[in-house]
């Protein structure tokens, strides 16, 4: 096994020894291969917002900032759950049925995942 390999470098041998002791923890990711190995999801979520802020110079008021943040959050949530953002907005504004509230979609996804 990789962690029991001995090299001519003492520092590397010590690192491999530590990895061998924590092997069960390090290989835990194999139990759930669908989970990402990085923590970039939250950074990716705000990337669109940051680009728009740099281009436009942000908003003129707190109300504008809140509206922008709300719509950006709704758009990202719809996209994550495979829903059309515009379809979702239309269903809410025109009181159409067919697209469930996001809270129900999120709960269903959490229960199945």
Short mmCIF file of C-alpha atoms in Angstrom, two decimals:
data_model
loop_
_atom_site.label_atom_id
_atom_site.label_comp_id
_atom_site.label_asym_id
_atom_site.label_seq_id
_atom_site.Cartn_x
_atom_site.Cartn_y
_atom_site.Cartn_z
CA UNK A 1 0.00 0.00 0.00
CA UNK A 2 1.14 3.55 -0.68
CA UNK A 3 1.25 4.65 2.95
CA UNK A 4 3.54 1.78 3.99
CA UNK A 5 6.10 2.62 1.29
CA UNK A 6 9.52 3.60 2.62
CA UNK A 7 11.59 6.19 0.80
CA UNK A 8 15.05 7.64 1.33
CA UNK A 9 13.45 10.89 2.56
CA UNK A 10 12.66 10.94 6.28
CA UNK A 11 10.19 13.83 6.00
CA UNK A 12 8.23 11.97 3.31
CA UNK A 13 8.30 8.77 5.39
CA UNK A 14 6.83 10.69 8.34
CA UNK A 15 4.11 12.21 6.14
CA UNK A 16 3.24 8.78 4.73
CA UNK A 17 3.10 7.38 8.27
CA UNK A 18 0.65 10.10 9.33
CA UNK A 19 -1.45 9.41 6.24
CA UNK A 20 -1.45 5.70 7.06
CA UNK A 21 -2.74 6.39 10.56
CA UNK A 22 -5.54 8.55 9.13
CA UNK A 23 -6.21 6.33 6.13
CA UNK A 24 -9.79 5.55 7.15
CA UNK A 25 -10.61 9.26 7.47
CA UNK A 26 -8.85 10.15 4.22
CA UNK A 27 -10.68 7.46 2.25
CA UNK A 28 -14.09 8.37 3.66
CA UNK A 29 -14.78 10.34 0.47
CA UNK A 30 -15.07 7.01 -1.35
CA UNK A 31 -18.24 6.26 0.64
CA UNK A 32 -20.00 9.19 -1.06
CA UNK A 33 -18.39 9.71 -4.47
CA UNK A 34 -21.08 12.17 -5.54
CA UNK A 35 -19.82 14.80 -3.06
CA UNK A 36 -17.28 17.31 -4.44
CA UNK A 37 -13.75 17.13 -3.09
CA UNK A 38 -13.47 20.90 -2.86
CA UNK A 39 -15.29 23.73 -1.15
CA UNK A 40 -15.70 25.97 -4.19
CA UNK A 41 -19.51 25.75 -4.36
CA UNK A 42 -20.07 28.87 -2.29
CA UNK A 43 -17.42 30.77 -4.23
CA UNK A 44 -18.98 29.66 -7.50
CA UNK A 45 -22.37 30.85 -6.24
CA UNK A 46 -21.19 34.43 -5.85
CA UNK A 47 -19.04 34.60 -8.99
CA UNK A 48 -21.84 36.06 -11.17
CA UNK A 49 -22.65 38.64 -8.53
CA UNK A 50 -19.01 39.73 -8.21
CA UNK A 51 -18.63 40.12 -11.98
CA UNK A 52 -21.78 42.25 -12.21
CA UNK A 53 -20.72 44.37 -9.25
CA UNK A 54 -17.33 45.07 -10.82
CA UNK A 55 -18.92 46.06 -14.14
CA UNK A 56 -21.80 48.14 -12.79
CA UNK A 57 -20.21 49.62 -9.68
CA UNK A 58 -22.80 48.02 -7.38
CA UNK A 59 -26.25 49.42 -6.57
CA UNK A 60 -27.43 52.88 -5.58
CA UNK A 61 -29.43 51.94 -2.50
CA UNK A 62 -29.88 49.27 0.15
CA UNK A 63 -33.22 48.35 -1.42
CA UNK A 64 -31.48 47.82 -4.77
CA UNK A 65 -28.82 45.67 -3.12
CA UNK A 66 -31.45 43.56 -1.35
CA UNK A 67 -33.43 43.11 -4.58
CA UNK A 68 -30.32 42.14 -6.52
CA UNK A 69 -29.22 39.67 -3.83
CA UNK A 70 -32.70 38.13 -3.62
CA UNK A 71 -33.02 37.61 -7.36
CA UNK A 72 -29.45 36.30 -7.64
CA UNK A 73 -30.18 33.79 -4.87
CA UNK A 74 -33.44 32.69 -6.49
CA UNK A 75 -31.71 32.29 -9.86
CA UNK A 76 -28.90 30.17 -8.40
CA UNK A 77 -31.31 28.01 -6.40
CA UNK A 78 -33.49 27.40 -9.46
CA UNK A 79 -30.43 26.53 -11.53
CA UNK A 80 -29.12 24.11 -8.88
CA UNK A 81 -32.44 22.25 -8.90
CA UNK A 82 -32.79 22.15 -12.69
CA UNK A 83 -35.65 24.66 -12.79
CA UNK A 84 -36.17 27.56 -15.15
CA UNK A 85 -35.67 30.82 -13.24
CA UNK A 86 -38.00 32.70 -15.58
CA UNK A 87 -40.57 29.91 -15.37
CA UNK A 88 -40.39 30.07 -11.59
CA UNK A 89 -40.82 33.87 -11.57
CA UNK A 90 -43.76 33.66 -13.98
CA UNK A 91 -45.43 30.99 -11.87
CA UNK A 92 -45.11 33.13 -8.75
CA UNK A 93 -46.15 36.44 -10.33
CA UNK A 94 -49.07 35.05 -12.34
CA UNK A 95 -50.05 32.58 -9.60
CA UNK A 96 -49.71 29.65 -12.00
CA UNK A 97 -49.61 26.11 -10.75
CA UNK A 98 -47.16 23.49 -11.89
CA UNK A 99 -43.93 24.77 -10.37
CA UNK A 100 -43.79 24.07 -6.64
CA UNK A 101 -42.42 26.59 -4.14
CA UNK A 102 -38.64 26.45 -3.80
CA UNK A 103 -38.97 25.43 -0.16
CA UNK A 104 -40.71 22.21 -1.26
CA UNK A 105 -38.11 21.55 -3.96
CA UNK A 106 -35.27 22.02 -1.48
CA UNK A 107 -36.89 19.78 1.14
CA UNK A 108 -37.48 17.04 -1.44
CA UNK A 109 -33.87 17.25 -2.63
CA UNK A 110 -32.57 17.09 0.95
CA UNK A 111 -34.76 14.09 1.74
CA UNK A 112 -33.60 12.17 -1.33
CA UNK A 113 -29.94 13.09 -1.09
#
